[in-house]
Coordinates of C-alpha atoms in Angstrom, one line a residue:
M688 CA 119.6 144.4 147.9
L689 CA 116.2 145.8 146.6
K690 CA 113.3 143.6 145.7
I691 CA 112.3 145.0 142.5
G692 CA 111.0 143.9 139.1
S693 CA 108.4 144.6 136.6
H694 CA 105.2 143.4 134.8
V695 CA 105.7 140.7 132.9
S696 CA 104.1 138.0 130.5
M697 CA 102.2 134.6 131.2
A698 CA 102.4 133.7 127.3
N699 CA 104.7 130.8 128.4
G700 CA 103.2 130.2 131.5
L701 CA 104.9 130.7 135.3
L702 CA 108.0 129.7 133.8
G703 CA 108.2 132.2 131.0
A704 CA 107.3 135.2 133.2
A705 CA 110.3 134.0 135.5
Q706 CA 112.7 133.9 132.5
E707 CA 111.9 137.2 130.8
A708 CA 111.7 138.8 134.9
F709 CA 115.4 137.2 135.1
S710 CA 116.3 139.0 131.9
Y711 CA 115.9 142.0 132.9
G712 CA 117.8 141.6 136.1
A713 CA 114.4 141.6 138.3
N714 CA 114.2 139.7 141.8
T715 CA 110.3 139.8 141.8
F716 CA 108.0 140.3 139.2
M717 CA 104.1 140.9 138.5
I718 CA 101.7 139.2 136.2
Y719 CA 97.9 138.4 135.2
T720 CA 97.0 134.8 135.3
G721 CA 95.1 135.6 132.5
A722 CA 93.7 138.8 129.9
P723 CA 92.5 141.6 132.2
Q724 CA 89.8 142.3 130.0
N725 CA 87.8 139.0 130.3
T726 CA 87.3 135.9 132.2
R727 CA 89.0 133.1 129.8
R728 CA 91.6 131.3 131.8
S729 CA 94.1 128.8 131.1
P730 CA 94.0 125.8 133.6
L731 CA 96.3 125.6 136.2
E732 CA 98.0 122.9 134.9
K733 CA 99.1 124.3 131.3
L734 CA 100.6 127.3 133.3
K735 CA 104.1 125.6 134.2
I736 CA 103.9 126.5 137.9
P737 CA 106.2 123.8 139.0
Q738 CA 108.7 124.6 136.6
G739 CA 108.3 128.2 136.9
Q740 CA 108.7 127.9 140.9
K741 CA 112.0 125.6 140.5
F742 CA 113.7 128.7 137.9
M743 CA 112.6 131.2 140.8
S744 CA 114.5 129.1 143.3
E745 CA 117.8 128.6 141.3
H746 CA 117.8 132.5 140.2
N747 CA 116.7 134.3 143.5
I748 CA 113.6 135.3 142.3
S749 CA 110.5 135.7 144.8
D750 CA 107.6 137.5 146.0
I751 CA 105.6 137.6 143.0
V752 CA 102.8 140.0 142.8
V753 CA 99.3 138.8 141.0
H754 CA 97.1 141.6 139.2
A755 CA 93.6 141.4 139.4
P756 CA 91.8 141.6 136.1
Y757 CA 90.1 145.0 135.3
I758 CA 86.7 144.0 135.2
I759 CA 85.9 143.4 138.5
N760 CA 84.2 145.9 139.6
M761 CA 83.4 145.1 143.4
A762 CA 82.0 148.5 143.9
S763 CA 78.8 148.1 141.8
F764 CA 75.4 148.5 142.1
K765 CA 74.6 146.1 139.3
E766 CA 73.5 142.7 140.7
D767 CA 75.3 140.4 137.4
T768 CA 78.2 142.8 137.6
Y769 CA 78.7 142.6 141.4
N770 CA 77.9 138.8 141.5
L771 CA 80.3 138.1 138.6
A772 CA 83.0 140.4 140.3
C773 CA 82.8 138.3 143.9
K774 CA 82.9 135.5 142.0
F775 CA 85.9 135.7 139.4
L776 CA 87.9 137.4 142.6
E777 CA 87.6 134.2 144.6
T778 CA 88.9 132.2 141.3
E779 CA 91.7 134.7 140.8
L780 CA 92.8 134.2 144.7
Q781 CA 92.7 130.8 144.1
R782 CA 94.9 131.1 141.2
T783 CA 97.1 133.3 142.7
K784 CA 97.5 131.0 145.8
A785 CA 98.7 127.9 142.8
L786 CA 101.0 130.5 141.5
G787 CA 102.6 131.1 144.9
S788 CA 102.1 134.5 145.5
Q789 CA 101.1 136.0 148.7
Y790 CA 99.6 139.3 146.8
L791 CA 96.8 139.9 144.1
V792 CA 96.4 144.0 143.7
L793 CA 92.9 144.9 142.9
H794 CA 90.9 148.3 141.9
P795 CA 88.8 149.0 144.6
G796 CA 86.3 149.2 142.0
A797 CA 83.9 152.2 140.5
F798 CA 80.0 152.9 142.2
T799 CA 79.1 154.4 138.5
K800 CA 75.6 155.7 138.8
S801 CA 75.2 154.3 142.9
T802 CA 77.0 156.5 145.4
L803 CA 80.4 157.1 147.2
E804 CA 79.1 154.9 150.5
Q805 CA 77.1 152.6 148.6
G806 CA 80.3 151.6 146.8
I807 CA 82.0 151.3 149.5
E808 CA 79.8 148.9 151.1
N809 CA 79.5 146.9 148.1
I810 CA 83.2 146.5 148.7
V811 CA 83.7 146.0 152.1
N812 CA 80.6 143.5 151.7
G813 CA 82.0 141.2 148.7
L814 CA 85.9 141.1 150.5
N815 CA 84.3 139.8 153.8
K816 CA 82.4 136.6 151.9
I817 CA 85.4 135.9 149.8
L818 CA 88.7 136.4 152.1
S819 CA 89.7 133.8 154.1
P820 CA 93.4 132.7 156.6
D821 CA 94.1 130.0 153.5
L822 CA 94.0 133.1 151.2
P823 CA 96.4 135.8 149.3
T824 CA 96.4 139.1 151.0
V825 CA 93.9 141.3 148.2
C826 CA 96.1 144.5 148.2
L827 CA 93.7 147.7 147.4
E828 CA 95.9 149.7 144.9
T829 CA 95.9 153.7 145.2
M830 CA 93.9 155.2 142.5
A831 CA 93.9 158.3 140.3
G832 CA 90.8 159.9 141.1
K833 CA 89.2 159.0 137.1
G834 CA 85.3 159.3 137.4
T835 CA 83.6 157.4 140.3
E836 CA 86.5 154.6 141.2
I837 CA 87.1 154.2 144.4
G838 CA 90.4 154.8 146.2
R839 CA 91.8 158.2 145.0
N840 CA 92.8 158.8 148.7
F841 CA 93.3 157.0 152.2
E842 CA 90.3 158.1 153.7
E843 CA 88.4 155.9 151.1
L844 CA 90.9 152.8 151.6
S845 CA 90.6 153.4 155.4
Q846 CA 87.0 152.9 155.1
I847 CA 86.9 149.6 153.3
I848 CA 90.1 148.2 155.7
N849 CA 88.2 149.1 158.7
G850 CA 85.1 147.3 157.5
I851 CA 87.2 144.1 156.7
D852 CA 86.9 141.1 159.2
F853 CA 89.8 139.4 158.4
K854 CA 92.2 142.2 158.5
D855 CA 95.3 140.2 157.9
K856 CA 94.0 139.6 154.6
I857 CA 93.4 143.1 153.5
G858 CA 96.6 145.5 152.1
V859 CA 97.5 148.5 150.7
C860 CA 99.4 148.9 147.2
F861 CA 100.8 152.5 146.4
D862 CA 101.1 153.3 142.7
T863 CA 103.3 156.3 142.3
C864 CA 101.4 157.8 139.0
H865 CA 97.8 157.2 140.9
L866 CA 99.2 159.2 144.0
H867 CA 100.3 161.9 141.6
D868 CA 97.4 162.3 139.4
S869 CA 95.5 161.7 142.6
G870 CA 96.8 165.0 143.8
Y871 CA 99.1 163.7 146.5
D872 CA 102.8 165.5 145.9
I873 CA 105.0 163.0 146.0
V874 CA 107.9 164.9 144.6
N875 CA 108.3 167.2 147.3
N876 CA 106.3 165.9 150.5
F877 CA 106.4 162.0 150.4
D878 CA 107.5 161.7 153.7
N879 CA 104.4 164.0 155.2
L880 CA 102.5 161.8 152.7
L881 CA 103.7 158.8 154.8
E882 CA 103.0 160.0 157.5
E883 CA 99.2 160.8 156.5
F884 CA 99.2 157.1 155.4
D885 CA 100.4 155.4 158.5
S886 CA 98.2 157.9 160.6
K887 CA 94.8 157.0 158.9
I888 CA 96.1 153.1 157.9
G889 CA 98.8 152.1 159.1
F890 CA 102.2 150.9 157.5
E891 CA 101.4 147.2 158.4
Y892 CA 99.5 147.2 155.4
L893 CA 101.6 148.4 153.1
K894 CA 102.3 145.2 151.0
T895 CA 103.6 146.7 147.4
L896 CA 104.9 149.7 145.3
H897 CA 104.0 150.1 141.6
I898 CA 106.6 152.6 140.6
N899 CA 105.4 155.1 137.5
G900 CA 106.5 158.1 136.3
S901 CA 103.4 160.5 134.8
I902 CA 102.7 162.5 132.2
N903 CA 99.9 164.2 133.9
E904 CA 100.0 167.5 136.1
R905 CA 99.8 166.5 139.9
G906 CA 96.1 165.8 140.4
A907 CA 94.8 165.7 137.0
K908 CA 93.4 162.5 138.2
K909 CA 93.9 160.9 134.6
D910 CA 96.1 158.0 135.0
R911 CA 98.5 157.8 132.5
H912 CA 101.6 156.5 133.0
A913 CA 105.6 157.4 132.2
N914 CA 108.5 155.8 131.7
I915 CA 111.0 157.2 134.4
G916 CA 112.4 160.4 133.7
A917 CA 111.3 160.4 130.2
D918 CA 111.4 163.5 128.0
E919 CA 109.8 165.0 125.6
S920 CA 111.0 162.3 122.9
N921 CA 109.6 159.8 124.5
P922 CA 106.7 158.6 122.5
R923 CA 104.5 157.9 125.8
G924 CA 105.6 161.0 126.9
K925 CA 107.4 163.2 129.1
D926 CA 107.7 162.0 133.0
L927 CA 106.3 165.1 135.7
I928 CA 107.5 162.9 138.8
G929 CA 110.9 162.5 137.7
K930 CA 113.8 160.1 138.3
K931 CA 115.0 161.7 141.6
A932 CA 111.7 161.5 143.1
L933 CA 111.2 157.6 142.2
Y934 CA 114.8 157.0 143.0
K935 CA 113.7 158.5 146.9
I936 CA 110.7 156.5 146.8
V937 CA 111.8 153.4 146.0
H938 CA 114.8 153.7 148.5
N939 CA 112.5 154.5 151.5
D940 CA 113.0 152.3 154.0
V941 CA 109.4 151.8 154.3
F942 CA 109.7 149.3 151.3
K943 CA 112.4 147.6 152.6
D944 CA 112.1 143.8 151.6
K945 CA 109.0 144.6 149.7
P946 CA 108.3 143.7 146.1
L947 CA 108.3 147.1 144.0
I948 CA 107.1 146.3 140.5
L949 CA 107.4 148.9 137.4
E950 CA 104.4 149.4 135.7
T951 CA 106.3 152.2 133.0
P952 CA 104.6 151.8 129.6
W953 CA 106.4 149.1 127.0
L954 CA 107.8 150.5 124.4
D955 CA 109.5 148.4 121.0
D956 CA 112.7 147.8 123.2
K957 CA 111.0 147.3 126.2
S958 CA 113.6 144.7 127.3
N959 CA 116.4 147.3 127.4
L960 CA 114.1 149.7 128.8
Y961 CA 113.0 147.6 132.0
K962 CA 116.6 146.8 132.6
E963 CA 117.8 150.1 132.2
E964 CA 115.0 151.5 134.8
I965 CA 115.7 148.3 137.2
A966 CA 119.2 149.0 137.2
F967 CA 119.0 152.5 137.5
L968 CA 117.0 151.9 140.6
R969 CA 119.1 149.4 142.0
S970 CA 122.2 151.8 141.6

């Protein structure tokens, strides 16, 4: 059976997140430990972790994923921004561990007014200060290529991974929208993409998948998610990746037993929509 779920809310702690995921027919899920735009965090004792873990055990939910907040920019050349990123990433890894998750997905960062080389060096140095054998794995997300963000291709991710000391604590999170928007042909040549990834990075680093349609043409570098197979009537836009391609990707053997996470847009009827998308991908 696929290990598939969606992003869910932590408004009622881990228990509420697990209950929401279960209501969608999911057997895994992804969360933020707090708001992704700031550093304010509720104490761990308020997150209903034992109750949530008990519910998950009783309902066969496992391998949950935590997403790091957007404000972490490990590539920044600004000392205060970089120091905040390192300190907060370490805090988020400790919270990820306390929640019982093995994976923290991280946007690698943007070099802004610096250089790509300096940005990658900053990321490597920061991660090497933070990663340790007793912490969860940091999964670098494949990015769409907006502006100066790093991780828009396998070469950039490979440069980061090659510089990491604790290589068993670094991984990659595929994002279908980001791969498509960055220019990879995931609709017609996903098998070739996998071969390229394996040769440049290695399948052992592929830990999780974000499942998203895209409203953009391939290579647009815009990062605009769409619901799976959505047509022009969808308020968030038409999916230009398509149901057939996403279904095929999800069922590729490379993702067997890995947590697969929907990040498709939340609409007013999100519960039914997530149920439908999960049911379609399971079918």
